[in-house]
CSV table of C-alpha atoms in Angstrom, one decimal:
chain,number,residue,atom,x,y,z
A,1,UNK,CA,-257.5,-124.3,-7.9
A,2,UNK,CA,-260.5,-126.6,-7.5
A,3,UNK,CA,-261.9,-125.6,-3.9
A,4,UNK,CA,-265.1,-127.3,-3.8
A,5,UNK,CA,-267.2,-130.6,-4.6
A,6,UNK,CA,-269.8,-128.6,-6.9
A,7,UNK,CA,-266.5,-126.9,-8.7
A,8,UNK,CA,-265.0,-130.5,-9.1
A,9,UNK,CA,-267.8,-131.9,-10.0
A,10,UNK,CA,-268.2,-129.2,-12.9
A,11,UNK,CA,-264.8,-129.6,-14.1
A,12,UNK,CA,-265.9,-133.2,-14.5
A,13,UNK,CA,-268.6,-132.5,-16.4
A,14,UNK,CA,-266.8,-130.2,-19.0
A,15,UNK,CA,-263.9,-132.8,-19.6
A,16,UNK,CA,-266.8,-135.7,-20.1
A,17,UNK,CA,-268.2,-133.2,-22.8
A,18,UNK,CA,-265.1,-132.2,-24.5
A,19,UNK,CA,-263.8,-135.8,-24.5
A,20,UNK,CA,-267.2,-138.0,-25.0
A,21,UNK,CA,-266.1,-139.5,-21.5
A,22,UNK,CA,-268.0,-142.2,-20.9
A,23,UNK,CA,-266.8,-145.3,-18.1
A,24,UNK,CA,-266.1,-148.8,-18.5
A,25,UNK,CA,-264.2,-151.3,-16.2
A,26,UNK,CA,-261.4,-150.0,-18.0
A,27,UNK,CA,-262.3,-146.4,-16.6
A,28,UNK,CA,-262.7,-143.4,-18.0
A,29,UNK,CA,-263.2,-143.8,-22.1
A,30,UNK,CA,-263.2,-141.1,-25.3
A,31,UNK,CA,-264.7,-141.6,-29.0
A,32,UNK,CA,-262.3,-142.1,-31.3
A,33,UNK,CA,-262.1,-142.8,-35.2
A,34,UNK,CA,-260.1,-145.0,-37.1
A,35,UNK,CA,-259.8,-143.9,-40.6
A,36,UNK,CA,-257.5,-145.8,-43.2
A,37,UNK,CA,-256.4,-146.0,-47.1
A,38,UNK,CA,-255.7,-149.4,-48.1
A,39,UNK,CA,-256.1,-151.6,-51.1
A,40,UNK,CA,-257.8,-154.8,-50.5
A,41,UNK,CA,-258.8,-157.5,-52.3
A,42,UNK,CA,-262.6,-159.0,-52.5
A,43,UNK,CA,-264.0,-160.1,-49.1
A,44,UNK,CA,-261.2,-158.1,-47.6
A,45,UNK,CA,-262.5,-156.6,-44.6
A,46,UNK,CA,-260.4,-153.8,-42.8
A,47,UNK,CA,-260.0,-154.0,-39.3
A,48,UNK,CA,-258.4,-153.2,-35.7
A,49,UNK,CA,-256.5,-154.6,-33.0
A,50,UNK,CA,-255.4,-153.1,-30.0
A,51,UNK,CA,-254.5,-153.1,-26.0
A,52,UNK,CA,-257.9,-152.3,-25.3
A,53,UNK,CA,-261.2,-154.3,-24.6
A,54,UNK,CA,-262.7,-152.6,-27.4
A,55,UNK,CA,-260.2,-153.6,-29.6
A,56,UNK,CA,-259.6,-157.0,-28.9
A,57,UNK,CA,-256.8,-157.1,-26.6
A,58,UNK,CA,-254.4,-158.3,-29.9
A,59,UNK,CA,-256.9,-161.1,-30.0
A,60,UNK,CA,-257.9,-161.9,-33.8
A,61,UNK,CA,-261.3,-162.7,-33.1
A,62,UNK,CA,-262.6,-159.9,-31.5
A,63,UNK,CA,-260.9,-157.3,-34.1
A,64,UNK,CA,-262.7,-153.9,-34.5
A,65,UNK,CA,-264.4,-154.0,-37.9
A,66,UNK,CA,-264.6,-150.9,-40.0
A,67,UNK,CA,-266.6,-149.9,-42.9
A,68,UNK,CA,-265.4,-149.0,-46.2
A,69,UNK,CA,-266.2,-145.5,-47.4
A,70,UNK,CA,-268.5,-144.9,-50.9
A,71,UNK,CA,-266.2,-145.0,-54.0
A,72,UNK,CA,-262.9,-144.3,-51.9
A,73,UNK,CA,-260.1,-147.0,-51.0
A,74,UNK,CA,-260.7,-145.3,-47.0
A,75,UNK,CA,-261.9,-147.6,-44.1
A,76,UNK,CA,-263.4,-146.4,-41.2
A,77,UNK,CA,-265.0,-147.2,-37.6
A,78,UNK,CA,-265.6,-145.6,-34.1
A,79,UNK,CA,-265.0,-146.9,-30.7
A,80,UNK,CA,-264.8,-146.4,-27.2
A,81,UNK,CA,-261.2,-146.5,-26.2
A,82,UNK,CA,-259.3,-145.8,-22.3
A,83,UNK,CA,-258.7,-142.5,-21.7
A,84,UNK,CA,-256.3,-142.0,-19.1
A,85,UNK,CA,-253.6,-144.6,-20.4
A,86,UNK,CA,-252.3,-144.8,-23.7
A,87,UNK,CA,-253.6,-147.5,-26.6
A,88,UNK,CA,-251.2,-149.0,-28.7
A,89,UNK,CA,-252.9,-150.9,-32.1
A,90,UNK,CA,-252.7,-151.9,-35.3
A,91,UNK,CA,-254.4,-152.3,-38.7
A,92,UNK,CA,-255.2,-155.7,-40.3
A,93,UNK,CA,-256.4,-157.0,-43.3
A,94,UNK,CA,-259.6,-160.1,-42.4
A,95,UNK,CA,-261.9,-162.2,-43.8
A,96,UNK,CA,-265.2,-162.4,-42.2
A,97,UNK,CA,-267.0,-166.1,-41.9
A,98,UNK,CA,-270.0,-165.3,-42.6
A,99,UNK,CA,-272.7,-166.3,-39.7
A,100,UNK,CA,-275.7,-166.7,-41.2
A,101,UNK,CA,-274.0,-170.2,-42.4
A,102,UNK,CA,-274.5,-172.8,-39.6
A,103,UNK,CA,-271.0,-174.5,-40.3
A,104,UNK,CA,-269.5,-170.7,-40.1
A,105,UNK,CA,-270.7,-169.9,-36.6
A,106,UNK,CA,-267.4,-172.0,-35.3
A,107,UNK,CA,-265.5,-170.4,-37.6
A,108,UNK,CA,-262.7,-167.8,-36.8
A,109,UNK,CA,-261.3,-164.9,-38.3
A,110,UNK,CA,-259.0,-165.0,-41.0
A,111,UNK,CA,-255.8,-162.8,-41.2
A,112,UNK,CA,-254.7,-162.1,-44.3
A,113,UNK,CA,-252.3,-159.0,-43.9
A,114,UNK,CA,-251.5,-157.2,-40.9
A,115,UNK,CA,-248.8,-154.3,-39.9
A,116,UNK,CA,-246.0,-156.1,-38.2
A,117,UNK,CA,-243.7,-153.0,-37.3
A,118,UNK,CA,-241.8,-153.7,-34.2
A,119,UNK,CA,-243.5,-150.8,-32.3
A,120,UNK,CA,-247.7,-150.3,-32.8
A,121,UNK,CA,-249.1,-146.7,-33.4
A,122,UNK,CA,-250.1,-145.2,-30.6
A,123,UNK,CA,-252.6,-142.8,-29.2
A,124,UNK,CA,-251.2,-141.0,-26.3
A,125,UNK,CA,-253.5,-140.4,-23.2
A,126,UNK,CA,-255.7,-137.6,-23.0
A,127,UNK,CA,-255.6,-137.1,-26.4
A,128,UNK,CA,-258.8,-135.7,-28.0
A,129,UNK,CA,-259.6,-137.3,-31.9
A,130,UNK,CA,-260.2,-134.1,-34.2
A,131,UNK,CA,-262.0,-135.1,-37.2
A,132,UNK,CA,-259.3,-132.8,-39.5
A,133,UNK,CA,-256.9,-135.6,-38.8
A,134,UNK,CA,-255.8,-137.1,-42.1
A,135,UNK,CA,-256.5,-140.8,-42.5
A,136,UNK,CA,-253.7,-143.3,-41.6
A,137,UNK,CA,-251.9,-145.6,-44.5
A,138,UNK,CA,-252.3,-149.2,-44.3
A,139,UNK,CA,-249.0,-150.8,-43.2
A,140,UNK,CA,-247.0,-147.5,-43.1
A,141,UNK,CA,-245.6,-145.3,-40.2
A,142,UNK,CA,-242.5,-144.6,-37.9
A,143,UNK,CA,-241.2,-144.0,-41.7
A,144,UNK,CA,-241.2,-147.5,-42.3
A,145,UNK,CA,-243.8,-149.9,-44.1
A,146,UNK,CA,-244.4,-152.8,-42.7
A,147,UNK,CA,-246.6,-155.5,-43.6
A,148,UNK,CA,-247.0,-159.3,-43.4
A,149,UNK,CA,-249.5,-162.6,-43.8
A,150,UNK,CA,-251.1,-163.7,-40.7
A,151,UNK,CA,-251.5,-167.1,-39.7
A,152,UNK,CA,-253.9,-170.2,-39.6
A,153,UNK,CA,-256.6,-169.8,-37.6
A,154,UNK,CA,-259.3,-172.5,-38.2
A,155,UNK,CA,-259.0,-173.1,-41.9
A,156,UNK,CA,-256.9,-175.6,-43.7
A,157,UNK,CA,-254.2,-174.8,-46.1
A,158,UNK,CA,-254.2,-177.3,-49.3
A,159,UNK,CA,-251.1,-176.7,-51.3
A,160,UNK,CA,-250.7,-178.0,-55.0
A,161,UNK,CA,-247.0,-178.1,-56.4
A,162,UNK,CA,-246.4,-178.5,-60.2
A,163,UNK,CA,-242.4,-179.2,-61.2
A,164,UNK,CA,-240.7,-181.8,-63.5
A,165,UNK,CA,-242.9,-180.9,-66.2
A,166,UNK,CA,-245.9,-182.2,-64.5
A,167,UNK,CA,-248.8,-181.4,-67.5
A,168,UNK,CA,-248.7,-184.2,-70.5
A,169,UNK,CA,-251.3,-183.9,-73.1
A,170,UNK,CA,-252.0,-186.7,-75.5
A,171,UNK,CA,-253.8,-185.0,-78.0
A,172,UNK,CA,-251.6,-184.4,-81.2
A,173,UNK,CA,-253.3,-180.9,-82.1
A,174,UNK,CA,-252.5,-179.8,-79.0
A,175,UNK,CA,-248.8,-180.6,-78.9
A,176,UNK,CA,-246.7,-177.9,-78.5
A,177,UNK,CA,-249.0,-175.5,-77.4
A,178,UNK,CA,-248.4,-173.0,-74.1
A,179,UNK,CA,-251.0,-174.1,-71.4
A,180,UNK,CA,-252.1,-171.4,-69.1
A,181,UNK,CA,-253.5,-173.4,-66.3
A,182,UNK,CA,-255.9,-172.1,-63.4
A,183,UNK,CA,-257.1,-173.7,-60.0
A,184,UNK,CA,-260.3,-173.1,-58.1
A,185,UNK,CA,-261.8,-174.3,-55.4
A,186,UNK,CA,-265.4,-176.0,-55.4
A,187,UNK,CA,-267.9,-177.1,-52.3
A,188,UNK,CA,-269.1,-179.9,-52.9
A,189,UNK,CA,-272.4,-179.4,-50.7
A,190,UNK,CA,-273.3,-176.6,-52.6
A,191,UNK,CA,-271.8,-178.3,-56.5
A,192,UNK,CA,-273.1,-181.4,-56.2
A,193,UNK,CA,-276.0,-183.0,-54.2
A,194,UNK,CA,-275.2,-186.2,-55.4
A,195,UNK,CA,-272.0,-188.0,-57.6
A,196,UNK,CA,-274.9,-188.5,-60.5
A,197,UNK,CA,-274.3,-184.3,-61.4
A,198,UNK,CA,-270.6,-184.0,-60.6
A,199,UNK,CA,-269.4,-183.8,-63.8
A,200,UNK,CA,-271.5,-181.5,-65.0
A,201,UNK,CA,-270.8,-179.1,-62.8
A,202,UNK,CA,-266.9,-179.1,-62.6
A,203,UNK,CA,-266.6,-176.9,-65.8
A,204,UNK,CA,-265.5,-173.5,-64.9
A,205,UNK,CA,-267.7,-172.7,-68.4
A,206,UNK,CA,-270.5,-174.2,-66.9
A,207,UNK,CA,-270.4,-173.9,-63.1
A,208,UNK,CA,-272.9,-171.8,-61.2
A,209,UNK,CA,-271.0,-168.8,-59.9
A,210,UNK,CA,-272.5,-169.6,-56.2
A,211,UNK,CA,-270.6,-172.9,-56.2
A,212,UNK,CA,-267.3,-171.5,-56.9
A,213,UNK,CA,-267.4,-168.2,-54.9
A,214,UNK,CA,-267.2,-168.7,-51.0
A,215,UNK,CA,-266.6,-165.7,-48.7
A,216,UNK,CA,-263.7,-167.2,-46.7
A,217,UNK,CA,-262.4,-169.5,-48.6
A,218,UNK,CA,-258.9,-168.0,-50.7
A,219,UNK,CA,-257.2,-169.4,-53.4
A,220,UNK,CA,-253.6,-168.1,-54.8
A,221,UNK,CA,-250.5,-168.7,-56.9
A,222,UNK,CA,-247.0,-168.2,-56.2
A,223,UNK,CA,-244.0,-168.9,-58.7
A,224,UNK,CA,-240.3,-170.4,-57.7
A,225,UNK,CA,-238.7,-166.7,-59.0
A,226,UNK,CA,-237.9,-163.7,-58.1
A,227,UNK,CA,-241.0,-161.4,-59.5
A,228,UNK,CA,-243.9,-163.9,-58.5
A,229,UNK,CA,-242.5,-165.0,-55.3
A,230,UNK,CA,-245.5,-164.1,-53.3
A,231,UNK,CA,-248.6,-165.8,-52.9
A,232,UNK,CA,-251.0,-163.3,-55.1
A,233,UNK,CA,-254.7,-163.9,-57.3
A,234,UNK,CA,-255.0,-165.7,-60.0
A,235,UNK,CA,-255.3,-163.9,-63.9
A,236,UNK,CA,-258.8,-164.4,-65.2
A,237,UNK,CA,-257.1,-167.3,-67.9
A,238,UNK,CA,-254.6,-168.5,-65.2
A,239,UNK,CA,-250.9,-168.8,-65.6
A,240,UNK,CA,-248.5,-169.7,-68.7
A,241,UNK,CA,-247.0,-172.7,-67.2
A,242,UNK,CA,-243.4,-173.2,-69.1
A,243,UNK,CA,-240.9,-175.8,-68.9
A,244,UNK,CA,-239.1,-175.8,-65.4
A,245,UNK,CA,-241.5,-173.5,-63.9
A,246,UNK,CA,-242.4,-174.7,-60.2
A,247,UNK,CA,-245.6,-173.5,-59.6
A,248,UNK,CA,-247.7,-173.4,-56.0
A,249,UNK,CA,-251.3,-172.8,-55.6
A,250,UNK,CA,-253.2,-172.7,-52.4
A,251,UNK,CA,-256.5,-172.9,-51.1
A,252,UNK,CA,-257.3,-172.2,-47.7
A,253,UNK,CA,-260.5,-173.1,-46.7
A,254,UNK,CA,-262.7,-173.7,-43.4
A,255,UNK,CA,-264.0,-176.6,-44.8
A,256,UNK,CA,-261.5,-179.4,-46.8
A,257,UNK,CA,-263.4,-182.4,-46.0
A,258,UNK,CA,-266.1,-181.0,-48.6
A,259,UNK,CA,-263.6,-178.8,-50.8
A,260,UNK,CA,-262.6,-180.0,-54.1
A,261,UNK,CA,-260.3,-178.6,-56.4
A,262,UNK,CA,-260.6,-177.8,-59.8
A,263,UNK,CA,-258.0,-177.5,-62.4
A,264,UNK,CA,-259.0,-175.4,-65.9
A,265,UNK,CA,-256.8,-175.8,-68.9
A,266,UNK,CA,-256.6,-172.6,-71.5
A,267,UNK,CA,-254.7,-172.2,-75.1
A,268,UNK,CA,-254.5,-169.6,-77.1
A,269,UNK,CA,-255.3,-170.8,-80.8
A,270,UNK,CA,-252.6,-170.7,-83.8
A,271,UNK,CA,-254.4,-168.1,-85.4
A,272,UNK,CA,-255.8,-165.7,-82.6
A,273,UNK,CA,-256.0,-161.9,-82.9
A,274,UNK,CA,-254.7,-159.5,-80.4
A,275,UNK,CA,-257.2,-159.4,-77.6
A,276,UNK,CA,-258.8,-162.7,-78.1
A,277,UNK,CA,-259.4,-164.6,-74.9
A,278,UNK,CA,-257.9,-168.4,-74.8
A,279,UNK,CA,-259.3,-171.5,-76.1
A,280,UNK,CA,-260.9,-173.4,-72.6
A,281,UNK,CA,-259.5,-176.8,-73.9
A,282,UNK,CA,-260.2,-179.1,-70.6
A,283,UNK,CA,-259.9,-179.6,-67.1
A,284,UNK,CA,-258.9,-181.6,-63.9
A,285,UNK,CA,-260.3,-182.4,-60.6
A,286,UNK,CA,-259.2,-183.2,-57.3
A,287,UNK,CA,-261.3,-184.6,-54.8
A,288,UNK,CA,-261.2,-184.8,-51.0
A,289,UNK,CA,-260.5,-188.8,-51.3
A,290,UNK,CA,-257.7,-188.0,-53.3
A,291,UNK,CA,-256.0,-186.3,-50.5
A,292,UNK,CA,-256.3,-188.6,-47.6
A,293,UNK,CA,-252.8,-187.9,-46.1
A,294,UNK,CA,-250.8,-184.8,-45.2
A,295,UNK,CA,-248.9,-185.3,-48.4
A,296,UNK,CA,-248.7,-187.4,-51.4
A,297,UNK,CA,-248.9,-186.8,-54.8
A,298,UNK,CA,-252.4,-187.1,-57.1
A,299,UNK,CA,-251.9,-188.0,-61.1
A,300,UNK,CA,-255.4,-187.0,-62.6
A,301,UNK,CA,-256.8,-187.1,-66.0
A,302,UNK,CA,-257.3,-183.7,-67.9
A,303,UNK,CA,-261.1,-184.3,-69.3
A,304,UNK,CA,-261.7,-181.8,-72.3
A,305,UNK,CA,-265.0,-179.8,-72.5
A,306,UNK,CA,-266.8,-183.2,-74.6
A,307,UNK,CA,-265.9,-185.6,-71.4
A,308,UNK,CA,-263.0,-187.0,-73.5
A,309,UNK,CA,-258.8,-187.5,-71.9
A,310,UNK,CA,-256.7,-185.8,-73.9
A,311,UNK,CA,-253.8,-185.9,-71.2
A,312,UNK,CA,-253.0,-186.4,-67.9
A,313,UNK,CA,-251.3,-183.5,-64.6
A,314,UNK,CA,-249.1,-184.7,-61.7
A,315,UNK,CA,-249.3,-182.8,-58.7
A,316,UNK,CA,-247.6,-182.9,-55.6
A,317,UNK,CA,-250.5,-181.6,-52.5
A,318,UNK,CA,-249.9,-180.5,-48.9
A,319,UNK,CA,-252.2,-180.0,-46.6
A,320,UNK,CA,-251.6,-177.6,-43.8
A,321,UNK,CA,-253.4,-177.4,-40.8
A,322,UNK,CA,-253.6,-174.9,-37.8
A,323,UNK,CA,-251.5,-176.3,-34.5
A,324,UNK,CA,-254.0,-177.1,-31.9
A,325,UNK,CA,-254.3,-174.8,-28.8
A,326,UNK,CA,-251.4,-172.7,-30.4
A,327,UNK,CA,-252.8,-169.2,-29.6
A,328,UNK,CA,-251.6,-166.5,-31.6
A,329,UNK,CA,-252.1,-162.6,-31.0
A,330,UNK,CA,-250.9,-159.5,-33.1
A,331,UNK,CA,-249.5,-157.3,-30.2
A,332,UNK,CA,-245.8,-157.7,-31.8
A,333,UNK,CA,-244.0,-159.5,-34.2
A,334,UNK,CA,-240.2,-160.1,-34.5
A,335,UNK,CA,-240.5,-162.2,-38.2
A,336,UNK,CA,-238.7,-160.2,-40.5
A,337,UNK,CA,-237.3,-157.5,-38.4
A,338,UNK,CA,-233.4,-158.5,-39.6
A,339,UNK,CA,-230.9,-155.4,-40.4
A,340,UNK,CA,-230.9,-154.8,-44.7
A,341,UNK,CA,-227.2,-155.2,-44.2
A,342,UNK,CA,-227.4,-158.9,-42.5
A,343,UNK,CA,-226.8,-161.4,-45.2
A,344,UNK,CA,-227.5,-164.7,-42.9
A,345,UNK,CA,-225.3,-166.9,-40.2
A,346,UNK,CA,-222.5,-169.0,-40.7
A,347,UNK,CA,-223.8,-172.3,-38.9
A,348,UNK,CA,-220.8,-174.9,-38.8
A,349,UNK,CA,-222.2,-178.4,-39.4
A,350,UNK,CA,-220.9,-180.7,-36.9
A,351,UNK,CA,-218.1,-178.3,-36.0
A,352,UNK,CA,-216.1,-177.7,-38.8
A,353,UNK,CA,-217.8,-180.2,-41.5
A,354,UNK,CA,-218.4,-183.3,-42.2
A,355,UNK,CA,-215.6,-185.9,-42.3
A,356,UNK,CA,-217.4,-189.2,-43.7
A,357,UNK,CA,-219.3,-187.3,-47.2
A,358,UNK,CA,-217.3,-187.9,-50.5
A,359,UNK,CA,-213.8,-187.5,-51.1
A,360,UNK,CA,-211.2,-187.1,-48.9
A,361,UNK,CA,-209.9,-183.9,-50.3
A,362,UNK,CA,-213.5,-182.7,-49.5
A,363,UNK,CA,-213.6,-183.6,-45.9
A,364,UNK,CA,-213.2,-181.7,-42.9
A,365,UNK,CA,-209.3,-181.4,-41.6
A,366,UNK,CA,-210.2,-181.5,-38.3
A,367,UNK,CA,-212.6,-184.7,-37.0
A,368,UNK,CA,-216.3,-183.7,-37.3
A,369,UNK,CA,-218.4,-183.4,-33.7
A,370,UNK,CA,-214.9,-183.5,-31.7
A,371,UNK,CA,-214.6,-180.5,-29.6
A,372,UNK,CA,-211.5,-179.8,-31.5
A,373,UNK,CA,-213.8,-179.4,-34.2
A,374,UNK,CA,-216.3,-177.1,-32.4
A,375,UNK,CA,-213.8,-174.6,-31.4
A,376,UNK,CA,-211.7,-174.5,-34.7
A,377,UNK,CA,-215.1,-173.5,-36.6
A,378,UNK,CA,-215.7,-170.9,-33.6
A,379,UNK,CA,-212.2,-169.4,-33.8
A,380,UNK,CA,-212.7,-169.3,-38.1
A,381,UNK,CA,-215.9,-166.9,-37.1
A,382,UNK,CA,-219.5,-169.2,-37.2
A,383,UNK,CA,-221.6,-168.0,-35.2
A,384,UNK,CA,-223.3,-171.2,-34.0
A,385,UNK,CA,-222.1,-174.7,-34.1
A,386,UNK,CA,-224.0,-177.6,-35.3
A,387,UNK,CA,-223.4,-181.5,-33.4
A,388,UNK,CA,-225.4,-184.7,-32.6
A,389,UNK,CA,-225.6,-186.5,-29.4
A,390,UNK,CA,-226.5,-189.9,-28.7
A,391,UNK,CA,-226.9,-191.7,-25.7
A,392,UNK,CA,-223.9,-195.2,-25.2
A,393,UNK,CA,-226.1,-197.6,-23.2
A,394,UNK,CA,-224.3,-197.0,-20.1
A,395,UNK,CA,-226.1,-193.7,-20.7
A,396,UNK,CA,-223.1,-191.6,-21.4
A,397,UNK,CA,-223.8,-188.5,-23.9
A,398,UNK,CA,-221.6,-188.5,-26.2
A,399,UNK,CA,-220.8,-186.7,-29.5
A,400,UNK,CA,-221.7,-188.9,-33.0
A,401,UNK,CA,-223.5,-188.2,-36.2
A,402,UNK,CA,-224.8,-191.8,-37.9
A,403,UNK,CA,-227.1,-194.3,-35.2
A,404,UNK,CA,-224.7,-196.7,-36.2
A,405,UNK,CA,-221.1,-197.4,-36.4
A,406,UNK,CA,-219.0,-199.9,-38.9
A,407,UNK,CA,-216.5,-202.3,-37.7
A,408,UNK,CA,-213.9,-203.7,-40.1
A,409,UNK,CA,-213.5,-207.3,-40.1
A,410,UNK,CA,-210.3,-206.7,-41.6
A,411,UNK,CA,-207.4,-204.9,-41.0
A,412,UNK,CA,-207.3,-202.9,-44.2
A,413,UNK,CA,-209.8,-202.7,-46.7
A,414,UNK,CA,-208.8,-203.8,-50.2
A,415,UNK,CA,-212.2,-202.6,-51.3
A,416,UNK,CA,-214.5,-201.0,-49.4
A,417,UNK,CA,-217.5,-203.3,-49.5
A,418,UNK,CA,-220.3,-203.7,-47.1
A,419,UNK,CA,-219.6,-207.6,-45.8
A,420,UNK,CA,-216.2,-206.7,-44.9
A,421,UNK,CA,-218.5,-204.3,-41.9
A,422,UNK,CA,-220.3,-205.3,-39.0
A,423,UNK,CA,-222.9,-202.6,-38.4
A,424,UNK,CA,-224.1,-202.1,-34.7
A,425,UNK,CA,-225.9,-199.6,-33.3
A,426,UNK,CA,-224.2,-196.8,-30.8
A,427,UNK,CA,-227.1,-197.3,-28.3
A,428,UNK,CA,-225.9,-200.9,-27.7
A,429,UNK,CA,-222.2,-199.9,-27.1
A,430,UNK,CA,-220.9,-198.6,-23.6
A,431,UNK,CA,-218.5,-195.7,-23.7
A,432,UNK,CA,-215.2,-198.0,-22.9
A,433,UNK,CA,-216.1,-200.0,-25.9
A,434,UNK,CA,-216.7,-196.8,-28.0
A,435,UNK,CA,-213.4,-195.4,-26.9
A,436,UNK,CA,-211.6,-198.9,-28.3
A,437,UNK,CA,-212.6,-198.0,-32.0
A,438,UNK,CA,-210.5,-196.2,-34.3
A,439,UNK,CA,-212.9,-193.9,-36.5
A,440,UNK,CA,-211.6,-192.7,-39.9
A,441,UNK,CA,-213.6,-192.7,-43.8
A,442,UNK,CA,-213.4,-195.8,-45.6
A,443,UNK,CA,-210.9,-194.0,-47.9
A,444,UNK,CA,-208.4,-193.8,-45.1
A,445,UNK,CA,-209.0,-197.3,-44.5
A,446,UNK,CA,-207.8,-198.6,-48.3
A,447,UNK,CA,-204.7,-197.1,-47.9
């Protein structure tokens, strides 16, 4: 029992020593470590957010940084955390702008990875860090690993699609070879000082490694299948792109209005050994021009290595771009936390289906966006139900797929054509008139 001020006082003391109590606005704090394993990939910086001001408050650009450890895959980093409530906090994989470039000082933090378990770890209050603790596992606790892609932040995303056979080469040695193809990203400002030198730069055989390599700008490749599904790092060489392959690439950069793209073509000759690296028989580039819009599609020449065609590569682009004032935060996430067992939702589209898409046979039986229709699909078990509503112009809501409904000028139609309808729109009829038409499929209307 503490009796006097000196004796309080003392107590004070002693628990500031054993906890490295120091205060902040947050009150009392302790020094605690953050040691991790994780694999990263180059500029891959591991870091921390938490609940506290020393960790961000969840917000990406003020993440904890940590340091990676001499020959081990082991991050670590100290800080002075609250010590009378408990921290919650989580482990992210970022890329770091670098600020000694005067267009990077703007420039936010970009999340590549982070752990996106319902629940963060915690550190209970009071709790002392002992330095025989074993370091922490990127993405894995509560038994469960748990890890994600982040978001835009200030960089663009530039997707490049190839489908539909997208590559043809007009050279007749090179028919019927395999083309591995590869796409990197170039700055400009750095490549090419004027459009004199351009081509002489756009080689990956002959570029300067300083124009291709930026510190936060990432380029990637997924495939339309079920192994390469997820946006991963390009082979040295590139990919094998075969026939109905539908292939993705993306760049994210900080900077688009100065980032081209380059696209490398490599074959492996008729007679190659074992071992032998690929043939570097051309390449492509995309320039900013090229990509004025959000999307579109860019048909570009494949130049081989003496600045002659020898083909052509279609490719579909979109450019993504971060939503303005949309702040995001990494206290929780709720994007993939589904039950294994839950195969989806049974959505019924305008009720119970459409009645006015192909055949008959194929239609709906009950009249689609009727309420009949609505509660027949609820009683067969969906769990939502799909309609459209449109506003008569008396200003009446009422329930109707297609901005326009056809009147017969006949009684029957003997065959369906167009100029036996008179098209007007639902916005110009009033609900008494709407209620005079008889709707049924043009089918019905033959017979």
């Amino acid at each position: 029992q503490i009796e006097t001020k000196s004796e309080k006082d003392d107590l004070l003391t002693k628990l500031e020593d054993h906890f490295k109590i120091s205060k902040t606005q947050e009150g009392p704090t302790r020094e605690w470590k953050f040691c991790v394993v994780a694999e990263t990939s180059p500029n891959e910086t591991l870091c921390v957010t938490g609940n506290c001001q020393s960790l961000g408050n969840w917000k990406h650009e003020h993440v904890l940084q940590l340091k990676k450890e001499e020959d081990t895959n082991i991050w670590s980093g100290e800080a002075d955390i609250p010590l009378e409530r408990t921290v919650d906090f989580r482990y992210c994989a970022c890329i770091i702008p670098d600020l000694s470039i005067p267009q990077n000082v703007s420039k936010n933090v970009i999340i590549r990875r982070w752990e996106t378990n319902i629940n963060p770890r915690i550190i209970g209050k009071n709790v002392k860090w002992s330095s025989s603790a074993q370091p922490d596992e990127f993405g894995y606790y509560n038994n469960k690993h748990q890890i994600e892609r982040g978001w835009l932040t200030t960089e663009t995303a530039i997707q490049l699609k190839l489908f539909n056979n997208p590559i043809v080469i007009w050279k007749k040695k090179l028919e019927g070879r395999k083309i591995y193809i590869k796409v990197t990203p170039v700055n400009l400002t750095n490549a090419n000082s004027s459009q004199e030198n351009l081509e002489e730069t756009l080689s990956l055989e002959n570029m300067e490694i300083k124009d291709v390599e930026q510190h936060s700008t990432i380029s990637e490749i997924a495939v339309l299948n079920e192994s390469e599904r997820d946006f991963k790092q390009q082979e040295q060489f590139g990919r094998l792109f075969n026939t109905g392959d539908f292939i993705t690439f993306q760049v994210q950069t900080h900077n688009p209005e100065t980032q081209a793209i380059l696209i490398d073509f490599y074959t492996y000759g008729s007679r190659g050994s074992d071992g032998e690296p690929p043939h570097h028989i051309g390449f492509s580039y995309i320039l900013p021009s090229s990509m004025k819009n959000s999307e579109g599609q860019a048909v570009v020449p494949i130049t081989s290595i003496r600045h002659r065609p020898i083909g052509q590569i279609t490719v579909e682009y979109l450019i993504v771009k971060p939503i303005a004032k949309q702040l995001c935060d990494m206290k929780s996430s709720l994007q993939k936390q589904w039950k294994e067992s839950w195969r989806g939702l049974d959505v019924g589209h305008r009720g119970l289906g459409s009645s006015f898409k192909g055949e008959i046979k194929q239609c709906a039986d009950v009249r689609e966006n009727t309420i009949a229709s609505l509660k027949t699909a609820a009683s067969h078990g969906a769990d939502f139900v799909e309609f459209d509503v449109q506003l008569t112009r008396d200003l009446v809501p009422v329930l109707y797929h297609d901005f326009h409904v056809c009147i017969s000028m006949r009684k029957k139609t003997s065959q369906g054509d167009d100029a036996d309808m008179l098209e007007i729109p639902v916005k110009d009829l009033s609900l008494e008139q709407l209620h005079l038409l008889k709707v049924y499929h043009l089918e019905e209307g033959k017979k």
